[in-house]
Tab-separated table of C-alpha atoms in Angstrom:
chain	number	residue	atom	x	y	z
W	649	UNK	CA	-17.867	30.115	-12.284
W	650	UNK	CA	-19.892	30.004	-9.064
W	651	UNK	CA	-23.342	29.131	-7.851
W	652	UNK	CA	-25.813	26.785	-9.448
W	653	UNK	CA	-26.860	26.753	-13.081
W	654	UNK	CA	-29.096	24.545	-15.212
W	655	UNK	CA	-27.997	22.338	-18.086
W	656	UNK	CA	-30.308	19.758	-19.628
W	657	UNK	CA	-32.515	19.933	-16.496
W	658	UNK	CA	-29.595	18.885	-14.270
W	659	UNK	CA	-28.447	21.263	-11.519
W	660	UNK	CA	-24.733	21.957	-11.847
W	661	UNK	CA	-22.636	23.288	-9.009
W	662	UNK	CA	-19.006	24.280	-8.712
W	663	UNK	CA	-17.186	22.795	-5.731
W	664	UNK	CA	-13.541	22.612	-4.623
W	665	UNK	CA	-12.053	19.149	-5.061
W	666	UNK	CA	-9.621	17.309	-2.797
W	667	UNK	CA	-7.944	14.414	-4.686
W	668	UNK	CA	-6.971	11.657	-2.251
W	669	UNK	CA	-5.963	8.008	-2.232
W	670	UNK	CA	-9.113	7.422	-0.184
W	671	UNK	CA	-12.757	6.777	-1.111
W	672	UNK	CA	-15.284	8.596	1.064
W	673	UNK	CA	-18.804	7.171	1.421
W	674	UNK	CA	-21.885	9.181	2.462
W	675	UNK	CA	-22.310	9.359	6.224
W	676	UNK	CA	-18.796	8.085	6.945
W	677	UNK	CA	-16.036	10.011	8.792
W	678	UNK	CA	-12.741	11.178	7.316
W	679	UNK	CA	-9.941	12.913	9.229
W	680	UNK	CA	-7.503	15.028	7.215
W	681	UNK	CA	-4.272	16.814	8.060
W	682	UNK	CA	-4.075	20.004	5.991
W	683	UNK	CA	-0.576	21.307	5.343
W	684	UNK	CA	-0.214	22.244	1.657
W	685	UNK	CA	-0.797	25.978	1.021
W	686	UNK	CA	-3.428	25.331	-1.679
W	687	UNK	CA	-5.454	23.102	0.625
W	688	UNK	CA	-5.091	25.446	3.587
W	689	UNK	CA	-6.612	28.088	1.296
W	690	UNK	CA	-9.349	25.712	0.144
W	691	UNK	CA	-10.306	24.537	3.630
W	692	UNK	CA	-10.133	28.105	4.908
W	693	UNK	CA	-12.636	29.124	2.230
W	694	UNK	CA	-14.919	26.200	3.152
W	695	UNK	CA	-14.782	27.046	6.856
W	696	UNK	CA	-15.453	30.726	6.234
W	697	UNK	CA	-18.337	30.080	3.833
W	698	UNK	CA	-19.646	26.993	5.678
W	699	UNK	CA	-19.550	24.980	2.457
W	700	UNK	CA	-18.419	21.410	1.705
W	701	UNK	CA	-15.663	20.214	-0.594
W	702	UNK	CA	-15.517	17.136	-2.792
W	703	UNK	CA	-13.352	14.101	-2.026
W	704	UNK	CA	-12.345	12.226	-5.173
W	705	UNK	CA	-10.104	9.200	-5.611
W	706	UNK	CA	-6.859	9.749	-7.507
W	707	UNK	CA	-6.679	7.811	-10.756
W	708	UNK	CA	-3.083	8.826	-11.499
W	709	UNK	CA	-0.667	11.192	-9.766
W	710	UNK	CA	0.038	11.997	-6.130
W	711	UNK	CA	-1.768	13.677	-3.261
W	712	UNK	CA	1.072	16.173	-2.911
W	713	UNK	CA	2.511	18.259	-5.732
W	714	UNK	CA	1.144	18.617	-9.240
W	715	UNK	CA	-2.635	18.240	-9.807
W	716	UNK	CA	-3.678	14.599	-10.016
W	717	UNK	CA	-6.080	12.918	-12.423
W	718	UNK	CA	-9.200	11.732	-10.594
W	719	UNK	CA	-12.203	9.489	-11.028
W	720	UNK	CA	-15.446	11.255	-11.912
W	721	UNK	CA	-17.613	10.134	-8.957
W	722	UNK	CA	-16.895	11.451	-5.485
W	723	UNK	CA	-18.563	12.412	-2.211
W	724	UNK	CA	-19.093	15.795	-0.612
W	725	UNK	CA	-17.284	16.219	2.715
W	726	UNK	CA	-18.684	18.538	5.371
W	727	UNK	CA	-16.278	19.812	7.996
W	728	UNK	CA	-17.409	18.934	11.521
W	729	UNK	CA	-14.311	19.746	13.599
W	730	UNK	CA	-11.264	21.957	13.090
W	731	UNK	CA	-8.069	22.028	15.131
W	732	UNK	CA	-5.789	24.875	14.077
W	733	UNK	CA	-2.074	24.384	14.688
W	734	UNK	CA	0.474	27.113	15.529
W	735	UNK	CA	2.186	26.750	12.134
W	736	UNK	CA	-1.039	27.486	10.253
W	737	UNK	CA	-1.756	23.865	9.431
W	738	UNK	CA	-5.046	22.216	10.365
W	739	UNK	CA	-6.347	18.889	11.616
W	740	UNK	CA	-9.955	18.528	10.495
W	741	UNK	CA	-12.700	15.943	10.846
W	742	UNK	CA	-15.255	15.618	8.074
W	743	UNK	CA	-18.309	13.510	7.334
W	744	UNK	CA	-19.436	12.301	3.937
W	745	UNK	CA	-22.575	13.838	2.505
W	746	UNK	CA	-24.099	13.156	-0.922
W	747	UNK	CA	-22.393	11.660	-3.955
W	748	UNK	CA	-21.648	13.778	-6.998
W	749	UNK	CA	-20.450	13.308	-10.566
W	750	UNK	CA	-17.899	15.598	-12.186
W	751	UNK	CA	-18.795	17.176	-15.530
W	752	UNK	CA	-15.525	19.079	-15.909
W	753	UNK	CA	-12.645	20.441	-13.836
W	754	UNK	CA	-10.496	23.562	-13.859
W	755	UNK	CA	-7.614	25.129	-11.924
W	756	UNK	CA	-8.575	28.803	-11.977
W	757	UNK	CA	-7.796	28.799	-8.265
W	758	UNK	CA	-4.652	27.308	-6.694
W	759	UNK	CA	-6.628	24.127	-6.020
W	760	UNK	CA	-8.694	21.882	-8.291
W	761	UNK	CA	-12.371	22.737	-8.760
W	762	UNK	CA	-15.129	20.800	-10.469
W	763	UNK	CA	-18.448	21.473	-12.132
W	764	UNK	CA	-20.603	18.706	-10.687
W	765	UNK	CA	-24.129	17.418	-10.326
W	766	UNK	CA	-25.714	15.279	-7.623
W	767	UNK	CA	-25.487	11.513	-8.051
W	768	UNK	CA	-27.904	10.028	-5.494
W	769	UNK	CA	-28.468	6.309	-5.170
W	770	UNK	CA	-31.506	5.183	-7.144
W	771	UNK	CA	-34.284	2.999	-5.711
W	772	UNK	CA	-33.188	3.328	-2.095
W	773	UNK	CA	-36.395	1.950	-0.535
W	774	UNK	CA	-38.631	-1.085	-0.882
W	775	UNK	CA	-39.010	-4.700	0.263
W	776	UNK	CA	-36.366	-6.039	-2.132
W	777	UNK	CA	-33.871	-3.484	-0.772
W	778	UNK	CA	-34.740	-4.434	2.813
W	779	UNK	CA	-34.274	-8.137	2.056
W	780	UNK	CA	-30.860	-7.508	0.450
W	781	UNK	CA	-29.802	-5.498	3.502
W	782	UNK	CA	-30.892	-8.306	5.840
W	783	UNK	CA	-28.771	-10.786	3.874
W	784	UNK	CA	-25.783	-8.456	3.995
W	785	UNK	CA	-25.899	-7.508	7.685
W	786	UNK	CA	-24.670	-10.832	9.217
W	787	UNK	CA	-21.693	-10.877	6.847
W	788	UNK	CA	-20.780	-7.300	7.790
W	789	UNK	CA	-21.055	-8.103	11.495
W	790	UNK	CA	-18.844	-11.190	11.215
W	791	UNK	CA	-16.320	-9.303	9.083
W	792	UNK	CA	-16.012	-6.402	11.527
W	793	UNK	CA	-15.880	-8.668	14.568
W	794	UNK	CA	-13.042	-10.629	12.949
W	795	UNK	CA	-10.936	-7.469	12.829
W	796	UNK	CA	-12.053	-6.534	16.336
W	797	UNK	CA	-10.617	-9.841	17.547
W	798	UNK	CA	-7.326	-8.941	15.867
W	799	UNK	CA	-7.275	-5.653	17.737
W	800	UNK	CA	-7.757	-3.555	14.608
W	801	UNK	CA	-11.102	-2.213	15.843
W	802	UNK	CA	-11.823	-0.692	19.245
W	803	UNK	CA	-14.794	-2.936	19.945
W	804	UNK	CA	-16.953	-5.697	18.546
W	805	UNK	CA	-19.844	-4.599	16.342
W	806	UNK	CA	-23.259	-5.799	17.486
W	807	UNK	CA	-25.529	-2.988	16.271
W	808	UNK	CA	-25.551	-2.090	12.571
W	809	UNK	CA	-27.554	0.680	10.863
W	810	UNK	CA	-31.189	-0.192	10.210
W	811	UNK	CA	-31.230	2.004	7.121
W	812	UNK	CA	-30.107	-0.022	4.049
W	813	UNK	CA	-28.293	2.925	2.498
W	814	UNK	CA	-26.293	3.586	5.647
W	815	UNK	CA	-25.503	-0.127	5.923
W	816	UNK	CA	-24.218	-0.096	2.343
W	817	UNK	CA	-22.069	2.977	3.026
W	818	UNK	CA	-20.696	1.496	6.265
W	819	UNK	CA	-19.848	-1.710	4.411
W	820	UNK	CA	-17.983	0.177	1.689
W	821	UNK	CA	-16.170	2.208	4.336
W	822	UNK	CA	-14.987	-0.820	6.327
W	823	UNK	CA	-14.102	-3.250	3.541
W	824	UNK	CA	-10.382	-3.964	3.554
W	825	UNK	CA	-10.033	-3.924	-0.241
W	826	UNK	CA	-8.065	-1.768	-2.712
W	827	UNK	CA	-9.315	1.789	-3.206
W	828	UNK	CA	-10.239	1.103	-6.829
W	829	UNK	CA	-12.643	-1.617	-5.646
W	830	UNK	CA	-14.242	0.824	-3.220
W	831	UNK	CA	-14.488	3.345	-6.038
W	832	UNK	CA	-16.320	0.742	-8.092
W	833	UNK	CA	-18.874	0.442	-5.284
W	834	UNK	CA	-19.229	4.224	-4.987
W	835	UNK	CA	-19.940	4.465	-8.721
W	836	UNK	CA	-22.853	1.971	-8.675
W	837	UNK	CA	-26.031	3.901	-9.513
W	838	UNK	CA	-28.609	1.985	-7.476
W	839	UNK	CA	-28.692	0.709	-3.907
W	840	UNK	CA	-29.815	-2.841	-4.670
W	841	UNK	CA	-26.842	-3.471	-6.945
W	842	UNK	CA	-24.500	-1.970	-4.355
W	843	UNK	CA	-25.849	-4.219	-1.585
W	844	UNK	CA	-25.573	-7.311	-3.775
W	845	UNK	CA	-22.038	-6.458	-4.926
W	846	UNK	CA	-20.946	-5.849	-1.337
W	847	UNK	CA	-22.337	-9.229	-0.340
W	848	UNK	CA	-20.265	-10.915	-3.029
W	849	UNK	CA	-17.170	-8.988	-1.952
W	850	UNK	CA	-17.714	-10.013	1.673
W	851	UNK	CA	-18.144	-13.657	0.693
W	852	UNK	CA	-14.826	-13.492	-1.171
W	853	UNK	CA	-13.184	-11.766	1.793
W	854	UNK	CA	-14.554	-14.396	4.195
W	855	UNK	CA	-13.066	-17.163	2.066
W	856	UNK	CA	-9.666	-15.437	2.219
W	857	UNK	CA	-9.876	-14.796	5.965
W	858	UNK	CA	-10.595	-18.484	6.659
W	859	UNK	CA	-7.030	-19.228	5.581
W	860	UNK	CA	-5.464	-16.626	7.889
């Protein structure tokens, strides 16, 4: 099945899926080393056709070997850089695009594919959103600067995104929490709830870091 079809007024699209132990957020970078034959084929197809693939968190199973069970919400990854190695393997850089939700999966090709529809954040603008972002920003800055002081970041963070959605995605990307907690954030349907949940997570993280 290829292309886009219509079902209950929702646009469905088939995309290749890359199950990982990583949660990708829109607008955030992800570097991948491609060595398995099925993923070399998949990435080769994406490069040739200039199409994205979907990054989904593994619910059970492994990144290598038999197909893994995944969560149903993921993020499209667009390839921005490719470094081809002499042995046919690839080092690629990607950037997160829009979120999607999986309707069903299949393995007609050597790699996993999914029938998906877009899953954009609801209510991404407005004064309440802006106020929630302003409350979140100082916590994000302090959190990132703490890790910069430990040498785990290249530099201190003074400038954060003005756009509330990008701030929310950056926060999810940088939080040092288990992948399942990041997946919970990625699954939230509206931006206001995401910003508020991230603020609570950062407050909990700050309380833990005070004891380090």
